[in-house]
mmCIF file of C-alpha atoms in Angstrom:
data_model
loop_
_atom_site.group_PDB
_atom_site.id
_atom_site.type_symbol
_atom_site.label_atom_id
_atom_site.label_comp_id
_atom_site.label_asym_id
_atom_site.label_seq_id
_atom_site.Cartn_x
_atom_site.Cartn_y
_atom_site.Cartn_z
ATOM 1 C CA MET A 492 91.724 45.715 116.544
ATOM 2 C CA THR A 493 91.477 43.908 119.859
ATOM 3 C CA THR A 494 90.598 45.468 123.180
ATOM 4 C CA ASP A 495 90.859 44.471 126.805
ATOM 5 C CA ALA A 496 87.966 44.554 129.274
ATOM 6 C CA ALA A 497 88.471 48.267 129.820
ATOM 7 C CA GLY A 498 88.265 48.981 126.107
ATOM 8 C CA THR A 499 91.985 49.700 125.749
ATOM 9 C CA THR A 500 93.561 48.724 122.465
ATOM 10 C CA ALA A 501 95.719 45.646 122.913
ATOM 11 C CA GLY A 502 99.143 45.252 121.331
ATOM 12 C CA SER A 503 101.253 47.825 119.587
ATOM 13 C CA PRO A 504 99.769 49.876 116.724
ATOM 14 C CA SER A 505 102.012 48.128 114.212
ATOM 15 C CA ASP A 506 100.432 44.802 115.186
ATOM 16 C CA ARG A 507 97.118 46.070 113.825
ATOM 17 C CA ILE A 508 98.303 47.136 110.363
ATOM 18 C CA ASP A 509 96.609 44.823 107.878
ATOM 19 C CA THR A 510 97.718 45.795 104.385
ATOM 20 C CA SER A 511 95.583 43.074 102.824
ATOM 21 C CA VAL A 512 92.345 44.891 103.713
ATOM 22 C CA ALA A 513 91.382 48.308 102.322
ATOM 23 C CA HIS A 514 91.228 51.123 104.856
ATOM 24 C CA PRO A 515 89.235 54.340 104.209
ATOM 25 C CA ALA A 516 92.101 56.676 105.156
ATOM 26 C CA ARG A 517 94.590 54.933 102.875
ATOM 27 C CA ARG A 518 92.076 54.702 100.016
ATOM 28 C CA TYR A 519 91.364 58.428 100.418
ATOM 29 C CA ASN A 520 95.124 59.026 100.327
ATOM 30 C CA TYR A 521 95.252 57.089 97.040
ATOM 31 C CA TRP A 522 92.510 59.212 95.507
ATOM 32 C CA LEU A 523 94.363 62.365 96.550
ATOM 33 C CA GLY A 524 97.496 61.151 94.812
ATOM 34 C CA GLY A 525 99.382 60.166 97.975
ATOM 35 C CA LYS A 526 101.833 57.313 98.460
ATOM 36 C CA ASP A 527 100.691 56.004 101.845
ATOM 37 C CA ASN A 528 98.488 53.200 100.546
ATOM 38 C CA PHE A 529 98.681 49.524 99.622
ATOM 39 C CA GLN A 530 97.429 47.238 96.881
ATOM 40 C CA ALA A 531 94.138 46.500 98.667
ATOM 41 C CA ASP A 532 93.486 50.225 99.062
ATOM 42 C CA ARG A 533 94.202 50.887 95.398
ATOM 43 C CA GLU A 534 92.033 47.999 94.222
ATOM 44 C CA SER A 535 89.163 49.187 96.419
ATOM 45 C CA GLY A 536 89.668 52.755 95.224
ATOM 46 C CA ASP A 537 89.676 51.679 91.587
ATOM 47 C CA ALA A 538 86.504 49.635 92.060
ATOM 48 C CA ILE A 539 84.698 52.663 93.478
ATOM 49 C CA THR A 540 86.130 54.878 90.729
ATOM 50 C CA ALA A 541 84.732 52.492 88.116
ATOM 51 C CA ALA A 542 81.240 53.064 89.526
ATOM 52 C CA PHE A 543 81.762 56.737 90.412
ATOM 53 C CA PRO A 544 84.397 58.194 88.031
ATOM 54 C CA THR A 545 84.545 61.615 89.735
ATOM 55 C CA VAL A 546 85.392 60.215 93.168
ATOM 56 C CA ARG A 547 88.801 61.939 93.173
ATOM 57 C CA THR A 548 87.028 65.261 92.607
ATOM 58 C CA ALA A 549 84.764 64.418 95.539
ATOM 59 C CA ALA A 550 87.774 63.678 97.755
ATOM 60 C CA LEU A 551 89.448 66.960 96.825
ATOM 61 C CA GLU A 552 86.265 68.970 97.377
ATOM 62 C CA ASN A 553 85.667 67.289 100.706
ATOM 63 C CA ARG A 554 89.143 68.336 101.790
ATOM 64 C CA ARG A 555 88.450 71.929 100.754
ATOM 65 C CA PHE A 556 85.178 71.785 102.676
ATOM 66 C CA LEU A 557 87.078 70.815 105.822
ATOM 67 C CA GLN A 558 89.463 73.735 105.374
ATOM 68 C CA ARG A 559 86.633 76.228 104.833
ATOM 69 C CA THR A 560 84.642 74.960 107.819
ATOM 70 C CA VAL A 561 87.644 75.181 110.130
ATOM 71 C CA GLY A 562 88.292 78.675 108.806
ATOM 72 C CA TYR A 563 84.700 79.690 109.496
ATOM 73 C CA LEU A 564 84.696 78.153 112.965
ATOM 74 C CA ALA A 565 87.984 79.746 114.009
ATOM 75 C CA ARG A 566 87.483 83.141 112.385
ATOM 76 C CA GLU A 567 83.747 83.818 112.556
ATOM 77 C CA ALA A 568 82.449 81.529 115.300
ATOM 78 C CA GLY A 569 85.399 82.082 117.627
ATOM 79 C CA ILE A 570 86.015 78.376 118.242
ATOM 80 C CA ARG A 571 89.401 77.564 119.769
ATOM 81 C CA GLN A 572 88.986 73.820 120.380
ATOM 82 C CA PHE A 573 88.527 71.095 117.758
ATOM 83 C CA LEU A 574 87.833 67.367 118.076
ATOM 84 C CA ASP A 575 88.592 65.862 114.652
ATOM 85 C CA ILE A 576 87.452 62.223 114.426
ATOM 86 C CA GLY A 577 88.455 60.192 111.400
ATOM 87 C CA THR A 578 91.504 62.322 110.819
ATOM 88 C CA GLY A 579 92.921 60.574 107.786
ATOM 89 C CA ILE A 580 96.527 60.603 106.646
ATOM 90 C CA PRO A 581 97.899 64.152 106.967
ATOM 91 C CA THR A 582 98.035 66.326 103.882
ATOM 92 C CA ALA A 583 98.177 70.089 103.343
ATOM 93 C CA ASP A 584 96.172 72.486 105.521
ATOM 94 C CA ASN A 585 95.113 70.089 108.254
ATOM 95 C CA THR A 586 92.623 71.148 110.925
ATOM 96 C CA HIS A 587 95.163 72.512 113.407
ATOM 97 C CA GLU A 588 97.146 74.304 110.692
ATOM 98 C CA VAL A 589 94.092 76.203 109.461
ATOM 99 C CA ALA A 590 92.863 76.960 112.989
ATOM 100 C CA GLN A 591 96.244 78.000 114.384
ATOM 101 C CA ALA A 592 96.982 80.211 111.384
ATOM 102 C CA ILE A 593 93.923 82.195 112.501
ATOM 103 C CA GLU A 594 94.348 81.796 116.261
ATOM 104 C CA PRO A 595 97.686 80.294 117.385
ATOM 105 C CA GLU A 596 96.215 79.228 120.730
ATOM 106 C CA SER A 597 93.785 76.788 119.069
ATOM 107 C CA ARG A 598 93.815 73.274 120.494
ATOM 108 C CA VAL A 599 93.083 70.196 118.393
ATOM 109 C CA VAL A 600 92.599 66.522 119.218
ATOM 110 C CA TYR A 601 92.827 64.111 116.293
ATOM 111 C CA VAL A 602 91.201 60.668 116.515
ATOM 112 C CA ASP A 603 91.686 57.746 114.147
ATOM 113 C CA ASN A 604 91.697 53.948 114.316
ATOM 114 C CA ASP A 605 94.374 53.376 111.652
ATOM 115 C CA PRO A 606 97.853 53.032 113.184
ATOM 116 C CA ILE A 607 99.410 54.292 109.944
ATOM 117 C CA VAL A 608 97.388 57.507 110.269
ATOM 118 C CA LEU A 609 98.476 57.942 113.872
ATOM 119 C CA ALA A 610 102.130 57.348 113.050
ATOM 120 C CA HIS A 611 102.039 59.996 110.328
ATOM 121 C CA ALA A 612 100.076 62.393 112.508
ATOM 122 C CA ARG A 613 102.516 62.194 115.393
ATOM 123 C CA ALA A 614 105.450 62.666 113.030
ATOM 124 C CA LEU A 615 104.046 65.462 110.880
ATOM 125 C CA LEU A 616 101.356 67.391 112.740
ATOM 126 C CA SER A 617 103.272 69.699 115.055
ATOM 127 C CA SER A 618 101.355 72.374 116.936
ATOM 128 C CA SER A 619 102.142 76.045 117.244
ATOM 129 C CA THR A 620 103.944 76.830 120.490
ATOM 130 C CA ALA A 621 100.878 78.715 121.736
ATOM 131 C CA GLY A 622 98.377 75.969 120.970
ATOM 132 C CA ALA A 623 98.313 72.199 121.315
ATOM 133 C CA THR A 624 97.584 69.041 119.348
ATOM 134 C CA ALA A 625 96.995 65.500 120.598
ATOM 135 C CA TYR A 626 96.327 62.166 118.941
ATOM 136 C CA ILE A 627 94.000 59.410 120.167
ATOM 137 C CA ASP A 628 93.948 55.840 118.898
ATOM 138 C CA ALA A 629 90.217 55.161 118.966
ATOM 139 C CA ASP A 630 87.162 54.433 116.844
ATOM 140 C CA LEU A 631 84.116 56.637 116.287
ATOM 141 C CA ARG A 632 82.049 53.622 117.316
ATOM 142 C CA ASP A 633 83.420 53.980 120.855
ATOM 143 C CA PRO A 634 82.616 57.581 121.834
ATOM 144 C CA GLN A 635 83.054 56.925 125.539
ATOM 145 C CA ARG A 636 86.640 55.797 124.985
ATOM 146 C CA ILE A 637 87.294 59.037 123.104
ATOM 147 C CA LEU A 638 85.638 61.220 125.731
ATOM 148 C CA ALA A 639 87.381 59.500 128.644
ATOM 149 C CA HIS A 640 90.819 59.485 127.056
ATOM 150 C CA PRO A 641 93.456 61.385 129.088
ATOM 151 C CA GLU A 642 94.828 63.060 125.955
ATOM 152 C CA LEU A 643 91.434 64.632 125.398
ATOM 153 C CA SER A 644 91.163 66.027 128.922
ATOM 154 C CA ARG A 645 94.753 67.282 128.780
ATOM 155 C CA THR A 646 94.147 69.160 125.542
ATOM 156 C CA ILE A 647 90.490 70.222 125.451
ATOM 157 C CA ASP A 648 88.323 71.819 128.136
ATOM 158 C CA LEU A 649 84.887 70.291 127.672
ATOM 159 C CA SER A 650 83.308 73.115 129.660
ATOM 160 C CA GLN A 651 84.159 75.447 126.762
ATOM 161 C CA PRO A 652 82.818 75.258 123.170
ATOM 162 C CA VAL A 653 84.298 72.596 120.914
ATOM 163 C CA ALA A 654 83.963 71.986 117.188
ATOM 164 C CA LEU A 655 83.246 68.308 116.560
ATOM 165 C CA MET A 656 84.616 67.507 113.089
ATOM 166 C CA LEU A 657 83.119 64.409 111.437
ATOM 167 C CA VAL A 658 84.276 64.971 107.882
ATOM 168 C CA ALA A 659 83.865 62.048 105.460
ATOM 169 C CA VAL A 660 83.694 59.491 108.257
ATOM 170 C CA LEU A 661 79.991 58.931 109.029
ATOM 171 C CA HIS A 662 79.394 57.076 105.768
ATOM 172 C CA PHE A 663 81.663 54.280 107.023
ATOM 173 C CA LEU A 664 79.157 53.474 109.766
ATOM 174 C CA PRO A 665 76.352 51.088 108.788
ATOM 175 C CA ASP A 666 72.875 51.541 110.190
ATOM 176 C CA ASP A 667 73.481 48.606 112.533
ATOM 177 C CA ASP A 668 76.067 50.736 114.380
ATOM 178 C CA ASP A 669 73.359 53.373 115.034
ATOM 179 C CA PRO A 670 75.518 56.303 113.907
ATOM 180 C CA TYR A 671 72.915 58.823 115.105
ATOM 181 C CA ALA A 672 73.219 57.583 118.684
ATOM 182 C CA LEU A 673 77.017 57.658 118.465
ATOM 183 C CA VAL A 674 77.036 61.266 117.299
ATOM 184 C CA ARG A 675 74.490 62.210 119.963
ATOM 185 C CA GLN A 676 76.731 60.747 122.684
ATOM 186 C CA LEU A 677 79.562 62.984 121.518
ATOM 187 C CA LEU A 678 77.349 66.063 121.234
ATOM 188 C CA ASP A 679 75.844 65.456 124.680
ATOM 189 C CA ALA A 680 79.334 65.789 126.163
ATOM 190 C CA LEU A 681 79.828 69.248 124.621
ATOM 191 C CA PRO A 682 78.546 72.539 126.023
ATOM 192 C CA ALA A 683 76.162 74.997 124.376
ATOM 193 C CA GLY A 684 77.921 77.060 121.745
ATOM 194 C CA SER A 685 79.783 74.042 120.377
ATOM 195 C CA TYR A 686 79.509 73.068 116.719
ATOM 196 C CA LEU A 687 79.139 69.971 114.568
ATOM 197 C CA ALA A 688 80.789 70.037 111.134
ATOM 198 C CA ALA A 689 80.159 66.963 108.995
ATOM 199 C CA SER A 690 80.147 65.684 105.448
ATOM 200 C CA HIS A 691 78.638 62.498 104.063
ATOM 201 C CA GLY A 692 78.516 60.696 100.743
ATOM 202 C CA THR A 693 75.090 60.442 99.145
ATOM 203 C CA HIS A 694 73.388 58.387 96.452
ATOM 204 C CA ASP A 695 70.929 61.197 95.701
ATOM 205 C CA TYR A 696 72.873 62.306 92.618
ATOM 206 C CA LEU A 697 73.948 58.883 91.356
ATOM 207 C CA PRO A 698 72.319 57.015 88.471
ATOM 208 C CA PRO A 699 69.704 54.617 89.889
ATOM 209 C CA ALA A 700 71.684 51.508 88.958
ATOM 210 C CA VAL A 701 74.852 52.806 90.625
ATOM 211 C CA ALA A 702 72.918 53.880 93.728
ATOM 212 C CA ALA A 703 71.260 50.462 93.948
ATOM 213 C CA ASP A 704 74.666 48.770 93.683
ATOM 214 C CA PHE A 705 76.081 50.842 96.550
ATOM 215 C CA ARG A 706 73.040 50.066 98.717
ATOM 216 C CA ALA A 707 73.252 46.337 97.970
ATOM 217 C CA LYS A 708 76.926 46.204 98.913
ATOM 218 C CA ALA A 709 76.252 48.159 102.102
ATOM 219 C CA ARG A 710 73.518 45.690 103.112
ATOM 220 C CA SER A 711 75.705 42.672 102.383
ATOM 221 C CA GLY A 712 78.504 43.743 104.677
ATOM 222 C CA GLY A 713 81.942 43.195 103.237
ATOM 223 C CA PRO A 714 85.446 44.473 103.732
ATOM 224 C CA HIS A 715 86.608 47.226 106.039
ATOM 225 C CA GLY A 716 85.979 50.608 104.517
ATOM 226 C CA LEU A 717 82.598 49.943 102.891
ATOM 227 C CA ILE A 718 80.796 53.187 102.057
ATOM 228 C CA ASN A 719 77.207 53.521 103.292
ATOM 229 C CA LEU A 720 75.713 56.319 101.222
ATOM 230 C CA ARG A 721 72.695 58.152 102.664
ATOM 231 C CA ALA A 722 70.006 60.496 101.375
ATOM 232 C CA ARG A 723 69.769 64.165 102.317
ATOM 233 C CA ASP A 724 67.062 63.597 104.924
ATOM 234 C CA GLU A 725 69.150 60.831 106.515
ATOM 235 C CA PHE A 726 72.159 63.157 106.721
ATOM 236 C CA ALA A 727 69.956 65.901 108.162
ATOM 237 C CA ARG A 728 69.112 63.667 111.133
ATOM 238 C CA PHE A 729 72.651 64.144 112.466
ATOM 239 C CA PHE A 730 71.792 67.828 112.956
ATOM 240 C CA ALA A 731 68.486 67.343 114.762
ATOM 241 C CA ASP A 732 67.920 70.074 117.376
ATOM 242 C CA LEU A 733 70.996 72.014 116.191
ATOM 243 C CA GLU A 734 71.071 75.455 114.553
ATOM 244 C CA LEU A 735 72.317 75.096 110.993
ATOM 245 C CA VAL A 736 74.799 77.705 109.776
ATOM 246 C CA GLU A 737 74.033 79.236 106.377
ATOM 247 C CA PRO A 738 73.797 77.888 103.716
ATOM 248 C CA GLY A 739 72.548 74.844 105.630
ATOM 249 C CA ILE A 740 72.857 71.370 104.134
ATOM 250 C CA THR A 741 74.356 71.573 100.680
ATOM 251 C CA SER A 742 76.997 70.014 98.470
ATOM 252 C CA VAL A 743 80.472 70.222 99.991
ATOM 253 C CA ALA A 744 81.489 71.876 96.723
ATOM 254 C CA GLU A 745 79.019 74.700 97.372
ATOM 255 C CA TRP A 746 79.305 75.300 101.131
ATOM 256 C CA ARG A 747 80.671 78.871 101.435
ATOM 257 C CA ALA A 748 82.763 78.269 98.323
ATOM 258 C CA GLU A 749 82.514 81.772 96.881
ATOM 259 C CA SER A 750 86.266 82.297 97.140
ATOM 260 C CA GLU A 751 87.208 79.005 95.478
ATOM 261 C CA PRO A 752 88.727 79.430 91.997
ATOM 262 C CA PRO A 753 86.597 78.451 88.988
ATOM 263 C CA PRO A 754 85.683 76.218 87.351
ATOM 264 C CA ARG A 755 83.747 74.587 90.176
ATOM 265 C CA PRO A 756 82.501 70.980 90.081
ATOM 266 C CA SER A 757 78.791 70.313 90.243
ATOM 267 C CA ALA A 758 76.908 68.710 93.114
ATOM 268 C CA VAL A 759 76.410 65.692 90.840
ATOM 269 C CA GLU A 760 80.159 65.247 90.327
ATOM 270 C CA VAL A 761 80.877 65.474 94.059
ATOM 271 C CA SER A 762 77.833 63.591 95.404
ATOM 272 C CA MET A 763 78.542 64.575 99.000
ATOM 273 C CA TYR A 764 76.606 66.709 101.473
ATOM 274 C CA GLY A 765 78.145 68.962 104.074
ATOM 275 C CA ALA A 766 76.872 71.198 106.852
ATOM 276 C CA VAL A 767 77.883 73.036 110.006
ATOM 277 C CA ALA A 768 75.526 73.573 112.957
ATOM 278 C CA ARG A 769 75.648 75.095 116.427
ATOM 279 C CA LEU A 770 74.527 73.501 119.674
ATOM 280 C CA PRO A 771 71.999 75.909 121.238
#
């Protein structure tokens, strides 16, 4: 992606589609059994599957976590505005569909930096007539671009509570990007009563050799879409000074999953933390 001096993406979205490099959204689509992926995505996905054979289970459980958190936020917390960053290629029960099924007036802004994701989103994610959806071409590493975008101000009222959705996206940010500062910039723009919902891959449950391999690859850099796994205490830092919603930080497979049909996967199989917290 190239940008001009103002931080605006240069060129048309199609100019930025590089099918030779794996992209997290397309790799995730591959794990979920979708068709919107390319050879590089499949090769990257297979390499991760070789090290972590239950990764498809993790992807499915992460998706269910998103649906349950949106349901909680819309139904129990009364949230009517959602900022979903790292949207991914649309599948069933997307953020606005879950929220608007509960409250048709819900308003959702989707953000992603993959032009393929944005093309699918604009074509497939239609809002209820009472609510609204918008789509921003931007990167989580540029929170000010997201916050200043006209589509955001047209769709979401930042003086009213917002649910910031960072589901399975933070682990694509290396420590050098200072992900904690990026999240704090976004949270600082939201009023009291807003929420952060996030999930993050972890090495806590992986065999030591596999965990060491993931850490080594993260340190060495590498292709777009590298996963930077973090420990529970590192994930907890994203929720500093926030009020965690019960059951707190737990496996995405276990977060308010009482209504999910058995058999349920274990935290070891999923190897991903999730949590929801309120801004006091």
